[in-house]
Rosetta silent file (secondary structure, phi, psi, omega in degrees, C-alpha in Angstrom):
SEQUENCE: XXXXXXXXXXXXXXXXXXXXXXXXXXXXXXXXXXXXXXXXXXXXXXXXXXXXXXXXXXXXXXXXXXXXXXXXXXXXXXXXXXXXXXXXXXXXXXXXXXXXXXXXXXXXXXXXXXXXXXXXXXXXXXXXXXXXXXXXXXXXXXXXXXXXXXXXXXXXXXXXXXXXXXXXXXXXXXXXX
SCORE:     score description
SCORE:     0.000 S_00000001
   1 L     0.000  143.698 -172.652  -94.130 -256.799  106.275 S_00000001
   2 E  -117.094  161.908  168.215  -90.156 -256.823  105.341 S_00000001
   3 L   -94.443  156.136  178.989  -88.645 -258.925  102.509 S_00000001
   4 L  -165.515  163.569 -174.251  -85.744 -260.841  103.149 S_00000001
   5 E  -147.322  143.994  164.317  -83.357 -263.162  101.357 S_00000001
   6 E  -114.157  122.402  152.834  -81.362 -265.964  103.941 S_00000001
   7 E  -105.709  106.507  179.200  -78.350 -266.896  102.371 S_00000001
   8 E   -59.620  148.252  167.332  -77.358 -270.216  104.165 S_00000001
   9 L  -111.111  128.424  139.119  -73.657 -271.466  104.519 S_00000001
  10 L   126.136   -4.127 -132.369  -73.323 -274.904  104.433 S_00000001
  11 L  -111.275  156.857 -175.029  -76.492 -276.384  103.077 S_00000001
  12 L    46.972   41.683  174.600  -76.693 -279.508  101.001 S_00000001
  13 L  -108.070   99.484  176.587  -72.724 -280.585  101.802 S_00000001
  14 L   103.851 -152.368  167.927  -71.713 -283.543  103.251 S_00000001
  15 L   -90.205   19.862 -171.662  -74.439 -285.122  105.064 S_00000001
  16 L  -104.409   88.565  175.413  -76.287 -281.854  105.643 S_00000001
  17 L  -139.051  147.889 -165.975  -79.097 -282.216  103.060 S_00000001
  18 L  -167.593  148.346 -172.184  -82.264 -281.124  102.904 S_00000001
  19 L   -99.612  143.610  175.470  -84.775 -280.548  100.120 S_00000001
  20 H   -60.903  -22.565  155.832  -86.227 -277.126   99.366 S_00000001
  21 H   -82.792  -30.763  144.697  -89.778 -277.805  100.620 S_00000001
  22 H   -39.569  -65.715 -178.875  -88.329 -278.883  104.099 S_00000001
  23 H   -31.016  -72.333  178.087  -86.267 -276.136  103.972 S_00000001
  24 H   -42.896  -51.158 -150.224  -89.354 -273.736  102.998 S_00000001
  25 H   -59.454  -46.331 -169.021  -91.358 -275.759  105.251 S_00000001
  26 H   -53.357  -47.957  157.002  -88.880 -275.165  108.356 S_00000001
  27 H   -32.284  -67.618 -170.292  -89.004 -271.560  107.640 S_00000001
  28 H   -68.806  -21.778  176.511  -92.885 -271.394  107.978 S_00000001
  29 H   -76.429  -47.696  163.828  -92.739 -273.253  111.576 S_00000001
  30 H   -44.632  -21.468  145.798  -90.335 -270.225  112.334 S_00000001
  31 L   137.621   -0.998 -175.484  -92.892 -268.167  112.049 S_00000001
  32 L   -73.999  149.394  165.447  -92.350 -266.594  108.159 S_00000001
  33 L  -129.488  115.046 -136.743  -94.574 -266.467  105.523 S_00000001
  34 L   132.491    4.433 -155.415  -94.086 -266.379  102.121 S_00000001
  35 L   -89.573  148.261  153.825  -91.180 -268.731  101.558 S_00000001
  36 E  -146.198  179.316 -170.011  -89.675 -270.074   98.772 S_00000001
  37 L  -147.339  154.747 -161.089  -86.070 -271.253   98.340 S_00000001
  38 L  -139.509  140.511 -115.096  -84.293 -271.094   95.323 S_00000001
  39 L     4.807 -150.478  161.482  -81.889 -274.031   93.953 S_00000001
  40 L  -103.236   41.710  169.985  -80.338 -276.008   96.547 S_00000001
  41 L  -116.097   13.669 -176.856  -77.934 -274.300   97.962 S_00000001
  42 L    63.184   56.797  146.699  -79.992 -272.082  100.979 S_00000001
  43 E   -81.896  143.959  143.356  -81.395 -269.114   99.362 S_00000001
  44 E  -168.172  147.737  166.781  -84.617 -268.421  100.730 S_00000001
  45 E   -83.924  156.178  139.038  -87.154 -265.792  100.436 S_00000001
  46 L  -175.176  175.626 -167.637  -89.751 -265.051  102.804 S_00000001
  47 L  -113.908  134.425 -160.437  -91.741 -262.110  104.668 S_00000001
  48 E  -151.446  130.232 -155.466  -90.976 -261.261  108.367 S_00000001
  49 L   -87.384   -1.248 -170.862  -93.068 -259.316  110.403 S_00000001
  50 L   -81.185  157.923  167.348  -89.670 -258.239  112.100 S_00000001
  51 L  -133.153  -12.037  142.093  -87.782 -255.590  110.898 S_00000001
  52 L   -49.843   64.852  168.331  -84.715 -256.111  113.184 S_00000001
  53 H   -31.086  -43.167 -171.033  -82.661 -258.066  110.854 S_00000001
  54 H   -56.255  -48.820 -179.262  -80.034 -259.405  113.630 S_00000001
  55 H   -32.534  -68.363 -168.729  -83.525 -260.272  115.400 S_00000001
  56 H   -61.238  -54.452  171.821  -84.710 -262.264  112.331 S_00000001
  57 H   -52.733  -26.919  140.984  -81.286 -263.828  111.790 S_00000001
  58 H   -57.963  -48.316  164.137  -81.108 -265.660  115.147 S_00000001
  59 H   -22.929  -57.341 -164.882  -84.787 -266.452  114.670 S_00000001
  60 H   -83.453  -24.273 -158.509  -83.649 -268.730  111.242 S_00000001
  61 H   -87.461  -75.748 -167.937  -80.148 -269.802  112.962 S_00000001
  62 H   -47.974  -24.262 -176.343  -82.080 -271.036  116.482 S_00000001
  63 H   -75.570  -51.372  149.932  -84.848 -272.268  114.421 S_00000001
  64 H   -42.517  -36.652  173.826  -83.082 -274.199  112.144 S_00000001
  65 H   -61.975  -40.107 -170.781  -80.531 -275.977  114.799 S_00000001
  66 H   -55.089  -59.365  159.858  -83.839 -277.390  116.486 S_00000001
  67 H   -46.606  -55.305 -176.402  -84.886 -278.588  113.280 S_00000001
  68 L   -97.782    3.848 -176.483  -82.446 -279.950  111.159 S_00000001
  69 L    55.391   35.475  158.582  -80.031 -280.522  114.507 S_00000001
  70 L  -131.325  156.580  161.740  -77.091 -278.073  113.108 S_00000001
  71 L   -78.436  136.541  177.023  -75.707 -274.771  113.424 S_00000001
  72 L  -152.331  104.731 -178.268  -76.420 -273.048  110.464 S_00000001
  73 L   -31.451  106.656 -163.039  -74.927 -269.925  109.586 S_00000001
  74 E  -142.300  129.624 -147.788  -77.071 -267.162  108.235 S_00000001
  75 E  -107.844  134.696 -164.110  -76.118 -264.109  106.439 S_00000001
  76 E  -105.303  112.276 -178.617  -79.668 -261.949  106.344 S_00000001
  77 E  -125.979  155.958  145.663  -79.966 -259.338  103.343 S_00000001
  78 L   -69.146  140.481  155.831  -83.182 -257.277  102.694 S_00000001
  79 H   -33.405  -68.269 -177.985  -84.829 -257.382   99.553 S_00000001
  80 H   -39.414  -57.479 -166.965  -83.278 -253.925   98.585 S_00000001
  81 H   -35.974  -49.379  173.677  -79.649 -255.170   99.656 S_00000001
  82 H   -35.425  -82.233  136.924  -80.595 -258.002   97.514 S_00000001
  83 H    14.856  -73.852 -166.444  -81.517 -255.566   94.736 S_00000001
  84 H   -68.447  -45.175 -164.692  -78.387 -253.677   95.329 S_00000001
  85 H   -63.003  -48.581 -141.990  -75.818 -256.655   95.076 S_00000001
  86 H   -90.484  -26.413  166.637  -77.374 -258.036   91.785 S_00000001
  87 H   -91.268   -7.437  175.397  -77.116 -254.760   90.125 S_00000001
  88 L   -54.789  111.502 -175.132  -73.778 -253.674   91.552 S_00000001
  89 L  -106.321   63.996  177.213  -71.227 -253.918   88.588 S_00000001
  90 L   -38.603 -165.610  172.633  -67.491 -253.986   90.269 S_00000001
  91 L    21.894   41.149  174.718  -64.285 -254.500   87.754 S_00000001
  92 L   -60.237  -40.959 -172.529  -66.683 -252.554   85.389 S_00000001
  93 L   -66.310   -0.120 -154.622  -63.124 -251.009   84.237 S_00000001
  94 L  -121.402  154.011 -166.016  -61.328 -254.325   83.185 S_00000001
  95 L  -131.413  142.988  176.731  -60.602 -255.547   79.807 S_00000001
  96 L    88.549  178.182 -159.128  -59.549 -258.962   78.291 S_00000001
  97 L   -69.649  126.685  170.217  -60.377 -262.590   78.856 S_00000001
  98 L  -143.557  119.882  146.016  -61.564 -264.145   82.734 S_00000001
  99 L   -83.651  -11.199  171.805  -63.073 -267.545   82.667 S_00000001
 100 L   -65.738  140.606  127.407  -63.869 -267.051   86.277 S_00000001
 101 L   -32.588  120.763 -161.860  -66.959 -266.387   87.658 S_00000001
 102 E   -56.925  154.885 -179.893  -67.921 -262.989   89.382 S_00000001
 103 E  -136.020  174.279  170.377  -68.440 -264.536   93.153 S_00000001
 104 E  -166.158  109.562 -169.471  -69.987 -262.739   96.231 S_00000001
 105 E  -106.829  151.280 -179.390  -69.182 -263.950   99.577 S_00000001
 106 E  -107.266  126.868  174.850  -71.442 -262.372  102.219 S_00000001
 107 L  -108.210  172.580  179.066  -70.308 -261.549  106.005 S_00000001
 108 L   -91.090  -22.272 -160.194  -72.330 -260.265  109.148 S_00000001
 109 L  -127.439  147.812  145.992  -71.229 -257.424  110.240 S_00000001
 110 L   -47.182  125.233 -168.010  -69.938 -253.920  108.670 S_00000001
 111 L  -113.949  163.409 -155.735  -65.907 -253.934  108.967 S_00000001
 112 L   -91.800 -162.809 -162.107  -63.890 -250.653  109.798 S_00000001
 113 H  -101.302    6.895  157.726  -61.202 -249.314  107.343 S_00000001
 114 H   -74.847   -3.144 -159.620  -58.503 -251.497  108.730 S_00000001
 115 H  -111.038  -66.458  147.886  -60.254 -254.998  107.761 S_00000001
 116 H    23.094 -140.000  141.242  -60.689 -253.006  105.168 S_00000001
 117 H   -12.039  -55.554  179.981  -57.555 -252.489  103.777 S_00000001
 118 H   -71.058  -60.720 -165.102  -56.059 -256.149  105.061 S_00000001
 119 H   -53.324  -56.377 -162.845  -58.710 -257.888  102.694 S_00000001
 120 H   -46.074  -40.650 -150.241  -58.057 -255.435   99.375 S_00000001
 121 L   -86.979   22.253  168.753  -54.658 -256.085   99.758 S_00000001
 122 L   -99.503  -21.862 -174.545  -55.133 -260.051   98.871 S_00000001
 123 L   -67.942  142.066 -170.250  -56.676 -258.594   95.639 S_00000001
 124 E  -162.148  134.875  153.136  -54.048 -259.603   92.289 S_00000001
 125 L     7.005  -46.510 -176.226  -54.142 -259.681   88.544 S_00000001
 126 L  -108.442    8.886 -167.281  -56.094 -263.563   89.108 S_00000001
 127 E  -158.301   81.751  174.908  -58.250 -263.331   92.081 S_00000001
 128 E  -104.038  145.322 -177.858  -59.765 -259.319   91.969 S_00000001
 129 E  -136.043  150.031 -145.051  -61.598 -258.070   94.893 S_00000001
 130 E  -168.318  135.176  176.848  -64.123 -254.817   95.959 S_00000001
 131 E  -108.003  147.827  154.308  -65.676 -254.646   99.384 S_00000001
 132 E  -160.314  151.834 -165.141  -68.767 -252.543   99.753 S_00000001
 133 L     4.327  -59.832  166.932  -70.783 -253.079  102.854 S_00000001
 134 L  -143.722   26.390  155.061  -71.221 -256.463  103.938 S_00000001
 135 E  -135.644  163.980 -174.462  -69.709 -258.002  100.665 S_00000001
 136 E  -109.905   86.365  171.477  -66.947 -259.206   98.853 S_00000001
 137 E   -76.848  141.629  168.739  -66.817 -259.439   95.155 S_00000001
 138 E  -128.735  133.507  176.048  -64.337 -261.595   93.648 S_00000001
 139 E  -151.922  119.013 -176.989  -63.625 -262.506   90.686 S_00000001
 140 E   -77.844  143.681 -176.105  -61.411 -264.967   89.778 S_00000001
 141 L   -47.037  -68.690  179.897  -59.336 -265.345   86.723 S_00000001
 142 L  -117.494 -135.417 -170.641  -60.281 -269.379   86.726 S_00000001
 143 L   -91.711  147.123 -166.413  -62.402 -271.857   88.467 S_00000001
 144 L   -56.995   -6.980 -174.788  -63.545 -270.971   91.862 S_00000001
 145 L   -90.508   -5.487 -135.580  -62.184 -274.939   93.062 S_00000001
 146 L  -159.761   57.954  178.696  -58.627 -273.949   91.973 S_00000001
 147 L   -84.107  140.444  165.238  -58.029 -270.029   93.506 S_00000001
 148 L   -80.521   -4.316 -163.664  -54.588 -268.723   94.203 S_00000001
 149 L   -77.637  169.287 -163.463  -56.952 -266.314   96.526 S_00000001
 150 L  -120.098   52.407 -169.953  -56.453 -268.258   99.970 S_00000001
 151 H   -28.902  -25.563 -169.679  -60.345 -268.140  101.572 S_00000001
 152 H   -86.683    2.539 -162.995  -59.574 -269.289  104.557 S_00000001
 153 H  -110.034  -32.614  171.539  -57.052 -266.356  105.280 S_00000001
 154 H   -57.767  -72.894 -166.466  -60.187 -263.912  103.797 S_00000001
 155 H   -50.991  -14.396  166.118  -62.229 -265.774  106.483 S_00000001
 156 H   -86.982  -17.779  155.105  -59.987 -264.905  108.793 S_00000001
 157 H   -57.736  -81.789 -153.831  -60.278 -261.302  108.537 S_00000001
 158 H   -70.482   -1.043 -150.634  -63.476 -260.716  107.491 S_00000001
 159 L    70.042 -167.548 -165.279  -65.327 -264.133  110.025 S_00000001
 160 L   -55.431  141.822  164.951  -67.376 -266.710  108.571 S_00000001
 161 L  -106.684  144.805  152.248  -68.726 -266.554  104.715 S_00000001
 162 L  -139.241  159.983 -166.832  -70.916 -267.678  102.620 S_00000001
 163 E  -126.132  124.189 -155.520  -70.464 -267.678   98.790 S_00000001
 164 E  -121.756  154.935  157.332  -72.900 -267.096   95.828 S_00000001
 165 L   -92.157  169.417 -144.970  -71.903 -266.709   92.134 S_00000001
 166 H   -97.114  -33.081  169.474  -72.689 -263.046   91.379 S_00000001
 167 H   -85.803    6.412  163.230  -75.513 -264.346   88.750 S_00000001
 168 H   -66.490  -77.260  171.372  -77.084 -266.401   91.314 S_00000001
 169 H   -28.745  -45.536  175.925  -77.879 -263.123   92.828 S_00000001
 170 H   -75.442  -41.419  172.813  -78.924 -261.631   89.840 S_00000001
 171 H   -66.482  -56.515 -175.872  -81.382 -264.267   88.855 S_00000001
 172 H   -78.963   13.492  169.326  -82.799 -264.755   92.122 S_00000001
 173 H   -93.588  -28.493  175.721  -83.581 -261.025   92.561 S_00000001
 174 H   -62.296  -44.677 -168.066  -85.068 -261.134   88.896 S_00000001
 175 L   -88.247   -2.117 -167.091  -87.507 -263.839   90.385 S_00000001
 176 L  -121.232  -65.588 -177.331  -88.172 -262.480   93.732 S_00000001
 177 L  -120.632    0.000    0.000  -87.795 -259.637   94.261 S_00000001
């Protein structure tokens, strides 16, 4: 049995709402077992007999469209990854005052050292950023509605995002995993 954490894009925005025991519940008609979901924002745990993450990640994206009638984006971490992010401590080196929150937007794929490179170099004194495998820490100087970083020009690099605060992670890995 594998562990898994789905971090959803998009969930509870607009007119896309859904409560976390549908959610959970939606899950278990997908064939998982094991679920729970954690706030409202599309975390969920659950145990998958798969071990071919891409596998499992179409699984929740095709299951979900049937169900809730949307596409809904889904960035697939193992428990370890999970693990990994919430103890990973970036800017460890920095000194003085940030009211921002540490952030962590998650992509699908591993990117080469050119993608790389084009992302880092958006990193500045108010909006610092570290890549390491199939995330993006950021952490902004002030509040995440009011970035000079320009997301939609990150999203154009890296594709489609989804975005956690960095103690989201850490809490739901305390509780989870």
């Amino acid at each position: 049995m594998n562990r898994y954490v789905a971090f959803l894009r998009g969930m509870n925005l607009g007119r896309r709402r859904i409560k976390n025991p549908e959610l959970c519940a939606a899950f278990e008609d997908i064939g998982f077992t094991n679920v729970a979901a954690y706030l409202a924002s599309g975390n969920v745990i659950f145990d998958a007999d798969d071990a071919d993450r891409a596998l499992v990640a179409r699984s929740i994206e095709d299951g979900l469209r049937d169900s809730l009638g949307y596409e809904v984006p889904t960035f697939l971490r193992t428990a370890d990854e999970v693990r990994s992010i919430a103890a990973h401590e970036p800017f460890s080196d920095v000194t003085g005052e940030r009211t921002g929150k540490m952030q962590v937007a998650m992509f699908s794929d591993d990117v080469g050292q050119s993608v790389r490179d084009s992302v880092l170099a958006l990193s500045t004194d108010a909006d610092m950023l570290e890549l390491t495998n199939r995330e993006l820490y950021w952490w902004p100087k002030g509040n995440f509605l009011d970035p000079e970083l320009d997301l939609k020009v990150v999203e154009g690099i890296l594709g489609p995002v989804t975005i956690r605060t960095k103690g989201t992670v850490e809490r739901l890995a305390k509780k989870f995993l």
